């Protein structure tokens, strides 16, 4: 992996569903992996900064894991709510590169 | 409110013109980053400054230049503008001490540039 890739590109779920997204990044020269939440008409806000292989971070219903050896991170949202609708970005801190994001829409 | 201030919020200009976008980082942050977001594109890294010096360079065109001043505010200059330069330009800053290479970015609200 040379770039930062996110999947899926978009996701539409029902309120209460749990969901997860993937971020793939280069496995060499790793400093940190960031997750950001970007709501429409606002600016991206950091959710997690992950630095250690095996890191698992949690903030309310949102959690993230990190595997630096294989170059991927997962973001999980448990019991999605309409207010979770946003684009979720990951960023490979070493090269300041962002993925294109996963656009999540949660319907009531 | 991230504490990062960008001006102007909106700017409409013509091809061939030159514009300057301004960014004031969060108090205490020494690093400033510029990103471009075009239609259907993700955030494209342009350039980073740390305490007045260029630290990293991304896909920044030669027509674009930036600088960071002693008071740590930064300006992004875009010249000989083309239609394709129309985009949302974000400035971000990060913690200047401690985790310089891992710290999260704090984004301004962006400057939307439209080139007609």
PDB file of C-alpha atoms in Angstrom:
ATOM      1  CA  UNK A   1       0.000   0.000   0.000  1.00  0.00           C
ATOM      2  CA  UNK A   2       1.526   3.286  -1.106  1.00  0.00           C
ATOM      3  CA  UNK A   3      -1.446   5.499  -0.425  1.00  0.00           C
ATOM      4  CA  UNK A   4      -4.078   5.824   2.236  1.00  0.00           C
ATOM      5  CA  UNK A   5      -7.202   3.984   1.160  1.00  0.00           C
ATOM      6  CA  UNK A   6     -10.573   3.848   2.843  1.00  0.00           C
ATOM      7  CA  UNK A   7     -13.495   1.545   2.304  1.00  0.00           C
ATOM      8  CA  UNK A   8     -16.317   1.570   1.746  1.00  0.00           C
ATOM      9  CA  UNK A   9     -16.625   4.908  -0.045  1.00  0.00           C
ATOM     10  CA  UNK A  10     -20.116   5.362   1.378  1.00  0.00           C
ATOM     11  CA  UNK A  11     -22.470   3.561   3.654  1.00  0.00           C
ATOM     12  CA  UNK A  12     -26.177   3.935   4.387  1.00  0.00           C
ATOM     13  CA  UNK A  13     -27.448   2.239   7.535  1.00  0.00           C
ATOM     14  CA  UNK A  14     -30.535   2.324   9.705  1.00  0.00           C
ATOM     15  CA  UNK A  15     -30.591   3.828  13.167  1.00  0.00           C
ATOM     16  CA  UNK A  16     -29.395   1.232  15.660  1.00  0.00           C
ATOM     17  CA  UNK A  17     -27.200  -0.665  13.201  1.00  0.00           C
ATOM     18  CA  UNK A  18     -23.559  -1.171  14.048  1.00  0.00           C
ATOM     19  CA  UNK A  19     -21.040  -0.527  11.326  1.00  0.00           C
ATOM     20  CA  UNK A  20     -17.340  -0.430  10.620  1.00  0.00           C
ATOM     21  CA  UNK A  21     -14.966   1.141   8.128  1.00  0.00           C
ATOM     22  CA  UNK A  22     -11.445   0.288   7.029  1.00  0.00           C
ATOM     23  CA  UNK A  23      -8.379   2.438   6.519  1.00  0.00           C
ATOM     24  CA  UNK A  24      -5.297   0.957   4.822  1.00  0.00           C
ATOM     25  CA  UNK A  25      -1.958   2.729   4.952  1.00  0.00           C
ATOM     26  CA  UNK A  26       1.728   2.089   4.242  1.00  0.00           C
ATOM     27  CA  UNK A  27       3.181  -0.245   6.857  1.00  0.00           C
ATOM     28  CA  UNK A  28       6.615   1.405   6.812  1.00  0.00           C
ATOM     29  CA  UNK A  29       7.743   4.653   8.414  1.00  0.00           C
ATOM     30  CA  UNK A  30       4.761   4.749  10.742  1.00  0.00           C
ATOM     31  CA  UNK A  31       4.313   7.577  13.228  1.00  0.00           C
ATOM     32  CA  UNK A  32       0.609   7.768  13.848  1.00  0.00           C
ATOM     33  CA  UNK A  33      -2.788   7.154  12.310  1.00  0.00           C
ATOM     34  CA  UNK A  34      -5.552   9.671  12.864  1.00  0.00           C
ATOM     35  CA  UNK A  35      -9.306   9.347  12.501  1.00  0.00           C
ATOM     36  CA  UNK A  36     -11.368  12.457  11.847  1.00  0.00           C
ATOM     37  CA  UNK A  37     -15.072  13.103  11.658  1.00  0.00           C
ATOM     38  CA  UNK A  38     -16.188  15.634   9.078  1.00  0.00           C
ATOM     39  CA  UNK A  39     -19.742  16.893   9.168  1.00  0.00           C
ATOM     40  CA  UNK A  40     -21.213  18.743   6.218  1.00  0.00           C
ATOM     41  CA  UNK A  41     -20.459  22.474   6.217  1.00  0.00           C
ATOM     42  CA  UNK A  42     -18.010  22.082   9.086  1.00  0.00           C
ATOM     43  CA  UNK A  43     -14.313  21.300   9.328  1.00  0.00           C
ATOM     44  CA  UNK A  44     -12.772  17.920  10.198  1.00  0.00           C
ATOM     45  CA  UNK A  45     -12.428  17.172  13.897  1.00  0.00           C
ATOM     46  CA  UNK A  46     -10.106  14.568  15.346  1.00  0.00           C
ATOM     47  CA  UNK A  47     -11.628  11.445  16.860  1.00  0.00           C
ATOM     48  CA  UNK A  48      -8.557   9.366  17.627  1.00  0.00           C
ATOM     49  CA  UNK A  49      -4.776   9.546  17.422  1.00  0.00           C
ATOM     50  CA  UNK A  50      -3.339   6.043  17.307  1.00  0.00           C
ATOM     51  CA  UNK A  51       0.357   5.395  17.622  1.00  0.00           C
ATOM     52  CA  UNK A  52       1.004   1.858  18.879  1.00  0.00           C
ATOM     53  CA  UNK A  53       0.413  -1.456  17.144  1.00  0.00           C
ATOM     54  CA  UNK A  54      -2.569  -3.094  18.784  1.00  0.00           C
ATOM     55  CA  UNK A  55      -3.924   0.235  20.025  1.00  0.00           C
ATOM     56  CA  UNK A  56      -7.624   0.244  20.702  1.00  0.00           C
ATOM     57  CA  UNK A  57      -9.349   3.528  21.506  1.00  0.00           C
ATOM     58  CA  UNK A  58     -12.918   4.276  22.424  1.00  0.00           C
ATOM     59  CA  UNK A  59     -15.059   7.381  22.653  1.00  0.00           C
ATOM     60  CA  UNK A  60     -18.650   6.648  23.533  1.00  0.00           C
ATOM     61  CA  UNK A  61     -20.127   4.381  20.852  1.00  0.00           C
ATOM     62  CA  UNK A  62     -17.157   4.845  18.529  1.00  0.00           C
ATOM     63  CA  UNK A  63     -13.989   2.789  18.758  1.00  0.00           C
ATOM     64  CA  UNK A  64     -10.930   2.155  16.618  1.00  0.00           C
ATOM     65  CA  UNK A  65      -8.200  -0.453  16.345  1.00  0.00           C
ATOM     66  CA  UNK A  66      -4.754  -0.309  14.788  1.00  0.00           C
ATOM     67  CA  UNK A  67      -2.490  -2.867  13.119  1.00  0.00           C
ATOM     68  CA  UNK A  68       0.734  -1.179  12.054  1.00  0.00           C
ATOM     69  CA  UNK A  69       2.424  -4.395  10.892  1.00  0.00           C
ATOM     70  CA  UNK A  70      -0.180  -5.044   8.206  1.00  0.00           C
ATOM     71  CA  UNK A  71      -1.121  -1.409   7.706  1.00  0.00           C
ATOM     72  CA  UNK A  72      -4.789  -1.137   8.583  1.00  0.00           C
ATOM     73  CA  UNK A  73      -7.125   0.448  11.085  1.00  0.00           C
ATOM     74  CA  UNK A  74     -10.799  -0.181  11.710  1.00  0.00           C
ATOM     75  CA  UNK A  75     -13.346   2.335  12.977  1.00  0.00           C
ATOM     76  CA  UNK A  76     -16.459   0.899  14.601  1.00  0.00           C
ATOM     77  CA  UNK A  77     -19.714   2.629  15.423  1.00  0.00           C
ATOM     78  CA  UNK A  78     -22.066   0.737  17.705  1.00  0.00           C
ATOM     79  CA  UNK A  79     -25.789   1.487  17.523  1.00  0.00           C
ATOM     80  CA  UNK A  80     -25.540   4.195  14.846  1.00  0.00           C
ATOM     81  CA  UNK A  81     -27.592   7.337  15.374  1.00  0.00           C
ATOM     82  CA  UNK A  82     -28.637   9.954  12.775  1.00  0.00           C
ATOM     83  CA  UNK A  83     -26.195  12.404  14.360  1.00  0.00           C
ATOM     84  CA  UNK A  84     -23.356  10.023  13.420  1.00  0.00           C
ATOM     85  CA  UNK A  85     -23.971  10.915   9.767  1.00  0.00           C
ATOM     86  CA  UNK A  86     -20.711  12.409   8.519  1.00  0.00           C
ATOM     87  CA  UNK A  87     -17.635  11.598   6.479  1.00  0.00           C
ATOM     88  CA  UNK A  88     -15.007   9.699   8.449  1.00  0.00           C
ATOM     89  CA  UNK A  89     -11.439  10.328   7.365  1.00  0.00           C
ATOM     90  CA  UNK A  90      -8.248   8.598   8.299  1.00  0.00           C
ATOM     91  CA  UNK A  91      -4.855  10.259   7.972  1.00  0.00           C
ATOM     92  CA  UNK A  92      -1.370   8.722   7.810  1.00  0.00           C
ATOM     93  CA  UNK A  93       0.564  11.180   9.919  1.00  0.00           C
ATOM     94  CA  UNK A  94       3.995  10.358   8.476  1.00  0.00           C
ATOM     95  CA  UNK A  95       3.151  11.788   5.071  1.00  0.00           C
ATOM     96  CA  UNK A  96       0.256  13.991   6.172  1.00  0.00           C
ATOM     97  CA  UNK A  97      -1.911  12.031   3.719  1.00  0.00           C
ATOM     98  CA  UNK A  98      -5.652  11.684   4.125  1.00  0.00           C
ATOM     99  CA  UNK A  99      -7.835   8.969   2.711  1.00  0.00           C
ATOM    100  CA  UNK A 100     -10.861  10.032   0.668  1.00  0.00           C
ATOM    101  CA  UNK A 101     -13.147   9.114   3.521  1.00  0.00           C
ATOM    102  CA  UNK A 102     -16.190   6.980   4.155  1.00  0.00           C
ATOM    103  CA  UNK A 103     -19.458   8.894   3.944  1.00  0.00           C
ATOM    104  CA  UNK A 104     -21.907   7.511   6.491  1.00  0.00           C
ATOM    105  CA  UNK A 105     -25.627   8.211   6.362  1.00  0.00           C
ATOM    106  CA  UNK A 106     -27.763   6.965   9.233  1.00  0.00           C
ATOM    107  CA  UNK A 107     -31.497   6.984   8.603  1.00  0.00           C
ATOM    108  CA  UNK A 108     -33.975   7.239  11.466  1.00  0.00           C
TER     109      UNK A 108
ATOM    110  CA  UNK B   1     -14.496  26.175  17.501  1.00  0.00           C
ATOM    111  CA  UNK B   2     -11.049  24.722  16.722  1.00  0.00           C
ATOM    112  CA  UNK B   3      -9.231  27.983  17.419  1.00  0.00           C
ATOM    113  CA  UNK B   4      -7.872  28.106  13.860  1.00  0.00           C
ATOM    114  CA  UNK B   5      -9.041  31.163  11.925  1.00  0.00           C
ATOM    115  CA  UNK B   6      -9.099  31.417   8.160  1.00  0.00           C
ATOM    116  CA  UNK B   7      -9.942  34.430   6.016  1.00  0.00           C
ATOM    117  CA  UNK B   8     -11.639  35.066   3.729  1.00  0.00           C
ATOM    118  CA  UNK B   9     -14.400  32.465   3.999  1.00  0.00           C
ATOM    119  CA  UNK B  10     -15.405  32.931   0.392  1.00  0.00           C
ATOM    120  CA  UNK B  11     -13.579  34.425  -2.554  1.00  0.00           C
ATOM    121  CA  UNK B  12     -14.630  34.773  -6.167  1.00  0.00           C
ATOM    122  CA  UNK B  13     -12.090  35.852  -8.729  1.00  0.00           C
ATOM    123  CA  UNK B  14     -11.208  35.525 -12.392  1.00  0.00           C
ATOM    124  CA  UNK B  15      -8.708  33.376 -14.222  1.00  0.00           C
ATOM    125  CA  UNK B  16      -5.222  34.806 -14.284  1.00  0.00           C
ATOM    126  CA  UNK B  17      -5.650  36.641 -11.000  1.00  0.00           C
ATOM    127  CA  UNK B  18      -3.761  36.211  -7.754  1.00  0.00           C
ATOM    128  CA  UNK B  19      -5.240  35.731  -4.283  1.00  0.00           C
ATOM    129  CA  UNK B  20      -3.923  35.374  -0.756  1.00  0.00           C
ATOM    130  CA  UNK B  21      -5.517  33.161   1.865  1.00  0.00           C
ATOM    131  CA  UNK B  22      -4.708  33.787   5.487  1.00  0.00           C
ATOM    132  CA  UNK B  23      -4.577  31.471   8.477  1.00  0.00           C
ATOM    133  CA  UNK B  24      -4.067  32.091  12.185  1.00  0.00           C
ATOM    134  CA  UNK B  25      -3.219  28.884  14.081  1.00  0.00           C
ATOM    135  CA  UNK B  26      -4.396  27.925  17.527  1.00  0.00           C
ATOM    136  CA  UNK B  27      -2.599  29.708  20.305  1.00  0.00           C
ATOM    137  CA  UNK B  28       0.630  27.842  21.032  1.00  0.00           C
ATOM    138  CA  UNK B  29       0.665  25.779  17.835  1.00  0.00           C
ATOM    139  CA  UNK B  30       3.866  26.141  15.834  1.00  0.00           C
ATOM    140  CA  UNK B  31       2.923  23.974  12.855  1.00  0.00           C
ATOM    141  CA  UNK B  32       0.620  25.118  10.089  1.00  0.00           C
ATOM    142  CA  UNK B  33      -0.614  22.931   7.247  1.00  0.00           C
ATOM    143  CA  UNK B  34      -2.439  23.789   4.039  1.00  0.00           C
ATOM    144  CA  UNK B  35      -4.797  21.387   2.306  1.00  0.00           C
ATOM    145  CA  UNK B  36      -6.861  21.646  -0.864  1.00  0.00           C
ATOM    146  CA  UNK B  37     -10.188  19.931  -1.322  1.00  0.00           C
ATOM    147  CA  UNK B  38     -11.494  19.924  -4.884  1.00  0.00           C
ATOM    148  CA  UNK B  39     -14.746  18.420  -6.123  1.00  0.00           C
ATOM    149  CA  UNK B  40     -14.733  14.631  -5.681  1.00  0.00           C
ATOM    150  CA  UNK B  41     -11.226  14.738  -4.268  1.00  0.00           C
ATOM    151  CA  UNK B  42     -10.118  14.141  -0.738  1.00  0.00           C
ATOM    152  CA  UNK B  43      -7.963  16.489   1.248  1.00  0.00           C
ATOM    153  CA  UNK B  44      -4.765  17.022  -0.733  1.00  0.00           C
ATOM    154  CA  UNK B  45      -1.763  18.060   1.323  1.00  0.00           C
ATOM    155  CA  UNK B  46      -0.045  21.148  -0.040  1.00  0.00           C
ATOM    156  CA  UNK B  47       2.579  22.324   2.426  1.00  0.00           C
ATOM    157  CA  UNK B  48       3.555  22.475   6.104  1.00  0.00           C
ATOM    158  CA  UNK B  49       5.424  25.128   8.048  1.00  0.00           C
ATOM    159  CA  UNK B  50       6.926  24.760  11.493  1.00  0.00           C
ATOM    160  CA  UNK B  51       7.945  27.840  13.429  1.00  0.00           C
ATOM    161  CA  UNK B  52       8.470  29.855  10.282  1.00  0.00           C
ATOM    162  CA  UNK B  53      10.286  27.253   8.233  1.00  0.00           C
ATOM    163  CA  UNK B  54       8.990  24.962   5.507  1.00  0.00           C
ATOM    164  CA  UNK B  55       8.827  21.450   6.970  1.00  0.00           C
ATOM    165  CA  UNK B  56       7.105  19.314   4.354  1.00  0.00           C
ATOM    166  CA  UNK B  57       5.847  19.764   0.829  1.00  0.00           C
ATOM    167  CA  UNK B  58       3.056  17.919  -0.902  1.00  0.00           C
ATOM    168  CA  UNK B  59       1.483  18.346  -4.299  1.00  0.00           C
ATOM    169  CA  UNK B  60       1.748  22.099  -4.361  1.00  0.00           C
ATOM    170  CA  UNK B  61       1.845  23.736  -7.773  1.00  0.00           C
ATOM    171  CA  UNK B  62       4.648  26.133  -8.664  1.00  0.00           C
ATOM    172  CA  UNK B  63       2.009  28.848  -9.062  1.00  0.00           C
ATOM    173  CA  UNK B  64       1.245  28.476  -5.359  1.00  0.00           C
ATOM    174  CA  UNK B  65       3.462  29.597  -2.527  1.00  0.00           C
ATOM    175  CA  UNK B  66       3.138  29.941   1.204  1.00  0.00           C
ATOM    176  CA  UNK B  67       4.931  31.391   4.158  1.00  0.00           C
ATOM    177  CA  UNK B  68       4.669  31.498   7.919  1.00  0.00           C
ATOM    178  CA  UNK B  69       5.387  34.772   9.642  1.00  0.00           C
ATOM    179  CA  UNK B  70       7.111  35.451  13.008  1.00  0.00           C
ATOM    180  CA  UNK B  71       3.712  35.766  14.695  1.00  0.00           C
ATOM    181  CA  UNK B  72       3.012  32.241  13.322  1.00  0.00           C
ATOM    182  CA  UNK B  73       0.167  33.195  11.033  1.00  0.00           C
ATOM    183  CA  UNK B  74       0.468  31.797   7.537  1.00  0.00           C
ATOM    184  CA  UNK B  75      -0.517  32.899   4.071  1.00  0.00           C
ATOM    185  CA  UNK B  76      -1.111  30.811   0.977  1.00  0.00           C
ATOM    186  CA  UNK B  77      -0.616  32.714  -2.258  1.00  0.00           C
ATOM    187  CA  UNK B  78      -2.270  31.421  -5.399  1.00  0.00           C
ATOM    188  CA  UNK B  79      -1.291  33.096  -8.669  1.00  0.00           C
ATOM    189  CA  UNK B  80      -2.170  32.823 -12.370  1.00  0.00           C
ATOM    190  CA  UNK B  81      -5.390  31.235 -11.256  1.00  0.00           C
ATOM    191  CA  UNK B  82      -7.082  28.630 -13.421  1.00  0.00           C
ATOM    192  CA  UNK B  83     -10.617  27.277 -13.342  1.00  0.00           C
ATOM    193  CA  UNK B  84      -9.295  24.059 -11.815  1.00  0.00           C
ATOM    194  CA  UNK B  85      -7.977  25.915  -8.793  1.00  0.00           C
ATOM    195  CA  UNK B  86     -11.535  26.366  -7.565  1.00  0.00           C
ATOM    196  CA  UNK B  87     -11.606  24.458  -4.307  1.00  0.00           C
ATOM    197  CA  UNK B  88     -11.957  24.623  -0.561  1.00  0.00           C
ATOM    198  CA  UNK B  89      -8.613  25.446   1.012  1.00  0.00           C
ATOM    199  CA  UNK B  90      -8.138  24.336   4.589  1.00  0.00           C
ATOM    200  CA  UNK B  91      -5.540  25.454   7.046  1.00  0.00           C
ATOM    201  CA  UNK B  92      -4.769  23.302  10.060  1.00  0.00           C
ATOM    202  CA  UNK B  93      -2.423  23.626  12.984  1.00  0.00           C
ATOM    203  CA  UNK B  94      -0.959  21.168  15.439  1.00  0.00           C
ATOM    204  CA  UNK B  95       0.660  21.149  18.836  1.00  0.00           C
ATOM    205  CA  UNK B  96       4.074  22.706  18.525  1.00  0.00           C
ATOM    206  CA  UNK B  97       5.709  21.042  21.492  1.00  0.00           C
ATOM    207  CA  UNK B  98       5.868  17.372  22.406  1.00  0.00           C
ATOM    208  CA  UNK B  99       4.160  15.267  19.782  1.00  0.00           C
ATOM    209  CA  UNK B 100       5.159  17.212  16.710  1.00  0.00           C
ATOM    210  CA  UNK B 101       5.072  14.178  14.464  1.00  0.00           C
ATOM    211  CA  UNK B 102       2.004  12.494  15.895  1.00  0.00           C
ATOM    212  CA  UNK B 103      -0.251  15.308  17.037  1.00  0.00           C
ATOM    213  CA  UNK B 104      -3.750  15.705  15.689  1.00  0.00           C
ATOM    214  CA  UNK B 105      -4.554  18.520  13.316  1.00  0.00           C
ATOM    215  CA  UNK B 106      -7.004  21.272  14.208  1.00  0.00           C
ATOM    216  CA  UNK B 107      -8.743  22.611  11.123  1.00  0.00           C
ATOM    217  CA  UNK B 108     -10.053  26.016  10.282  1.00  0.00           C
ATOM    218  CA  UNK B 109     -13.388  26.388   8.532  1.00  0.00           C
ATOM    219  CA  UNK B 110     -11.764  26.741   5.142  1.00  0.00           C
ATOM    220  CA  UNK B 111     -11.651  29.355   2.415  1.00  0.00           C
ATOM    221  CA  UNK B 112     -13.810  28.587  -0.586  1.00  0.00           C
ATOM    222  CA  UNK B 113     -12.201  29.881  -3.758  1.00  0.00           C
ATOM    223  CA  UNK B 114     -14.196  30.138  -6.962  1.00  0.00           C
ATOM    224  CA  UNK B 115     -12.332  30.999 -10.144  1.00  0.00           C
ATOM    225  CA  UNK B 116     -14.567  32.160 -12.999  1.00  0.00           C
TER     226      UNK B 116
END
